[in-house]
Amino acid sequence: AQAPSWQPDASPMTGYLDVPSPGFASIDEALAEVAAGRFVVVLDDEDRENEGDLVGAANLMTQESLHFMIRHTSGLICVSVDGDTAERLDLPLMVPNDENEDAMSTAFTVSCDLVK
């Protein structure tokens, strides 16, 4: 596979998607960091949101790590859940699928502070 055009050392003849750009970790390295309870910053494409997300394993979060996320990011903590879990916790979609005009059709539920 050819390296994406945004990769600093990309060339039509060299570069592979599984080789990180200089200064970035590989996917395997990032997954090892998350599995060890540390955060990684995941960058998305310039043509999408062009932002970085702080990512960590939900089951390894501590009071200190959540405090760090809240203090040093936008303060919004997102957790992915499947449809069955959202229904069980009574978390409806913020915008119904047939009305979702987001370019990526991101399916956010309503916000909550705590679900017991």
Backbone as numpy.savetxt, mean C-alpha at the origin, in Angstrom:
# Nx Ny Nz CAx CAy CAz Cx Cy Cz
11.83 -9.40 -19.04 10.99 -8.22 -19.04 11.87 -6.97 -19.04
11.42 -5.98 -19.73 12.18 -4.74 -19.84 11.93 -3.85 -18.63
12.97 -3.11 -18.23 12.83 -2.18 -17.11 11.88 -1.06 -17.48
11.09 -0.59 -16.51 10.18 0.53 -16.81 10.97 1.79 -17.15
10.35 2.67 -17.93 11.04 3.86 -18.42 11.48 4.79 -17.30
10.81 4.74 -16.14 11.18 5.63 -15.04 12.40 5.13 -14.29
12.82 3.88 -14.52 13.98 3.36 -13.81 15.22 4.10 -14.31
16.03 4.66 -13.39 17.16 5.51 -13.79 18.11 4.86 -14.78
18.34 3.55 -14.66 19.28 2.90 -15.55 18.59 2.08 -16.64
17.33 2.42 -16.92 16.57 1.66 -17.92 17.14 1.88 -19.31
17.16 0.83 -20.06 17.58 0.89 -21.44 16.75 -0.14 -22.19
16.44 0.09 -23.45 15.62 -0.88 -24.18 16.25 -2.27 -24.22
17.57 -2.36 -24.05 18.25 -3.64 -24.19 18.54 -4.31 -22.84
18.51 -3.57 -21.73 18.88 -4.16 -20.45 17.85 -3.80 -19.39
17.95 -4.46 -18.25 17.08 -4.15 -17.13 15.90 -5.10 -17.07
15.56 -5.49 -15.86 14.46 -6.41 -15.66 13.58 -5.90 -14.54
12.29 -6.22 -14.59 11.35 -5.76 -13.58 11.66 -6.32 -12.21
12.33 -7.47 -12.13 12.64 -8.06 -10.83 13.95 -7.55 -10.24
14.59 -6.60 -10.90 15.81 -5.98 -10.39 15.46 -4.56 -9.97
15.62 -4.23 -8.68 15.22 -2.90 -8.23 16.14 -1.80 -8.77
15.59 -0.61 -8.88 16.39 0.56 -9.23 17.42 0.80 -8.14
18.53 1.42 -8.47 19.52 1.73 -7.44 18.89 2.53 -6.30
19.18 2.12 -5.06 18.64 2.80 -3.90 17.33 2.22 -3.40
16.77 1.26 -4.12 15.51 0.64 -3.74 15.73 -0.83 -3.40
14.87 -1.36 -2.56 14.94 -2.77 -2.20 14.18 -3.61 -3.21
14.54 -4.88 -3.28 13.79 -5.81 -4.12 12.48 -6.16 -3.42
11.57 -6.77 -4.13 10.31 -7.19 -3.52 10.57 -8.20 -2.42
11.47 -9.14 -2.65 11.80 -10.13 -1.61 12.38 -9.47 -0.36
13.24 -8.47 -0.54 13.80 -7.75 0.61 12.71 -6.99 1.36
11.81 -6.35 0.63 10.72 -5.60 1.26 9.80 -6.54 2.04
9.48 -7.69 1.46 8.63 -8.65 2.15 9.30 -9.18 3.43
10.60 -9.37 3.39 11.32 -9.81 4.58 11.27 -8.75 5.68
11.37 -7.49 5.30 11.27 -6.40 6.27 9.89 -6.38 6.92
8.85 -6.49 6.12 7.47 -6.50 6.64 7.26 -7.70 7.55
7.75 -8.87 7.14 7.61 -10.08 7.96 8.35 -9.96 9.28
9.38 -9.12 9.32 10.15 -8.90 10.56 9.53 -7.81 11.42
8.39 -7.27 10.98 7.70 -6.26 11.78 8.14 -4.83 11.51
8.85 -4.63 10.41 9.30 -3.27 10.07 8.46 -2.72 8.92
8.46 -1.41 8.78 7.74 -0.75 7.70 8.58 -0.71 6.43
7.90 -0.65 5.30 8.53 -0.31 4.03 7.68 0.78 3.40
8.28 1.57 2.55 7.56 2.58 1.78 7.39 2.03 0.38
6.14 1.93 -0.06 5.82 1.43 -1.40 5.40 2.62 -2.24
6.10 2.82 -3.35 5.80 3.93 -4.26 4.95 3.44 -5.40
3.94 4.22 -5.76 3.15 3.84 -6.92 3.59 4.65 -8.13
2.97 4.38 -9.23 3.35 4.97 -10.51 3.03 6.46 -10.57
3.85 7.19 -11.28 3.61 8.63 -11.48 2.26 8.88 -12.13
1.78 7.94 -12.92 0.50 8.10 -13.62 -0.69 7.65 -12.77
-0.42 7.20 -11.56 -1.53 6.82 -10.68 -1.66 7.94 -9.66
-1.34 7.66 -8.39 -1.45 8.69 -7.35 -0.12 9.40 -7.12
0.98 8.80 -7.61 2.32 9.37 -7.46 2.62 9.68 -5.99
2.49 8.65 -5.16 2.70 8.81 -3.73 3.39 7.58 -3.17
3.79 7.69 -1.93 4.35 6.55 -1.22 3.44 6.16 -0.07
3.29 4.88 0.14 2.49 4.36 1.25 3.39 3.63 2.23
3.19 3.90 3.50 3.91 3.19 4.56 3.16 1.87 4.79
3.86 0.75 4.61 3.21 -0.56 4.66 3.86 -1.40 5.76
3.02 -2.06 6.54 3.48 -2.98 7.57 2.46 -4.08 7.75
2.87 -5.14 8.41 1.97 -6.28 8.66 1.01 -5.93 9.80
-0.27 -6.00 9.54 -1.29 -5.63 10.54 -1.14 -6.47 11.81
-0.83 -7.75 11.66 -0.73 -8.61 12.84 0.52 -8.34 13.68
1.42 -7.51 13.18 2.64 -7.18 13.93 2.65 -5.74 14.43
1.54 -5.01 14.21 1.47 -3.62 14.66 1.48 -3.55 16.19
2.14 -2.53 16.68 2.18 -2.26 18.11 1.65 -0.84 18.34
1.46 -0.49 19.58 1.04 0.88 19.89 2.08 1.86 19.34
3.35 1.52 19.45 4.41 2.41 18.98 4.42 2.54 17.46
4.21 1.42 16.76 4.24 1.50 15.30 3.02 2.26 14.76
1.86 2.07 15.39 0.69 2.85 14.98 0.88 4.33 15.27
1.49 4.65 16.41 1.78 6.04 16.73 2.68 6.64 15.65
3.69 5.90 15.24 4.60 6.38 14.19 3.83 6.65 12.91
2.97 5.72 12.50 2.20 5.90 11.27 1.31 7.14 11.34
0.63 7.31 12.46 -0.27 8.45 12.60 0.50 9.76 12.60
1.62 9.78 13.29 2.40 11.02 13.45 3.13 11.42 12.17
3.63 10.44 11.43 4.52 10.76 10.30 3.90 10.54 8.92
2.60 10.29 8.88 1.91 10.17 7.59 0.68 11.07 7.64
-0.27 10.83 6.77 -1.49 11.64 6.77 -2.35 11.36 7.98
-2.06 10.28 8.70 -2.84 9.91 9.88 -3.94 8.93 9.58
-4.15 8.63 8.31 -5.19 7.69 7.91 -4.56 6.30 7.83
-5.09 5.37 8.62 -4.59 4.00 8.62 -5.59 3.15 7.83
-5.12 2.49 6.78 -5.98 1.64 5.96 -5.63 0.18 6.19
-6.65 -0.64 6.25 -6.47 -2.08 6.41 -7.33 -2.76 5.36
-6.75 -3.69 4.63 -7.54 -4.39 3.63 -8.35 -5.49 4.30
-9.60 -5.60 3.88 -10.48 -6.66 4.37 -11.26 -7.21 3.19
-11.62 -8.48 3.29 -12.45 -9.05 2.22 -13.91 -8.67 2.45
-14.73 -8.93 1.47 -16.14 -8.55 1.54 -16.88 -9.15 2.72
-16.59 -10.42 3.02 -17.26 -11.07 4.15 -16.93 -10.38 5.47
-15.67 -10.00 5.65 -15.26 -9.32 6.88 -15.92 -7.95 6.98
-15.95 -7.21 5.87 -16.60 -5.89 5.88 -18.08 -6.02 6.24
-18.73 -7.04 5.72 -20.14 -7.24 6.05 -20.31 -7.62 7.52
-19.47 -8.51 8.02 -19.56 -8.94 9.42 -19.36 -7.76 10.36
-18.48 -6.83 9.99 -18.21 -5.66 10.83 -19.12 -4.48 10.50
-20.06 -4.69 9.59 -21.01 -3.65 9.18 -20.29 -2.40 8.68
-19.34 -2.62 7.75 -18.59 -1.53 7.13 -19.00 -1.43 5.66
-20.02 -0.63 5.36 -20.45 -0.50 3.96 -19.45 0.30 3.14
-19.52 0.13 1.83 -18.67 0.91 0.94 -19.00 2.39 1.10
-17.97 3.22 1.01 -18.16 4.66 1.09 -18.97 5.14 -0.11
-18.69 4.55 -1.27 -19.40 4.87 -2.51 -19.78 3.53 -3.15
-21.03 3.32 -3.48 -21.42 2.06 -4.11 -20.63 1.82 -5.41
-20.34 0.56 -5.70 -19.53 0.22 -6.88 -20.08 0.84 -8.16
-21.40 0.86 -8.33 -21.97 1.39 -9.56 -21.90 2.91 -9.64
-21.51 3.58 -8.54 -21.37 5.03 -8.53 -19.91 5.47 -8.37
-19.00 4.52 -8.25 -17.59 4.82 -8.01 -16.95 5.40 -9.26
-16.51 6.65 -9.18 -15.90 7.33 -10.32 -14.39 7.47 -10.16
-13.83 6.88 -9.12 -12.39 6.91 -8.92 -11.71 6.23 -10.11
-10.63 6.80 -10.58 -9.93 6.27 -11.75 -9.52 4.81 -11.56
-9.20 4.41 -10.34 -8.77 3.04 -10.06 -9.89 2.21 -9.42
-11.08 2.79 -9.29 -12.23 2.12 -8.67 -11.91 1.57 -7.28
-11.12 2.32 -6.52 -10.76 1.90 -5.17 -12.01 1.78 -4.33
-12.16 0.66 -3.66 -13.37 0.37 -2.88 -13.11 0.61 -1.40
-13.23 1.85 -0.96 -13.07 2.18 0.46 -14.39 1.97 1.18
-14.30 1.48 2.41 -15.49 1.43 3.26 -15.56 2.73 4.04
-16.67 2.92 4.75 -16.75 4.07 5.63 -15.65 3.95 6.67
-15.22 5.08 7.20 -14.17 5.08 8.21 -14.73 4.62 9.55
-13.85 4.08 10.36 -14.25 3.69 11.72 -13.07 3.91 12.65
-13.37 4.10 13.92 -12.33 4.26 14.93 -11.97 2.94 15.56
-12.98 2.11 15.83 -12.77 0.83 16.48 -13.95 -0.06 16.22
-13.66 -1.28 15.87 -14.71 -2.27 15.71 -14.41 -3.41 16.66
-15.40 -3.74 17.52 -15.21 -4.83 18.48 -15.97 -6.06 18.04
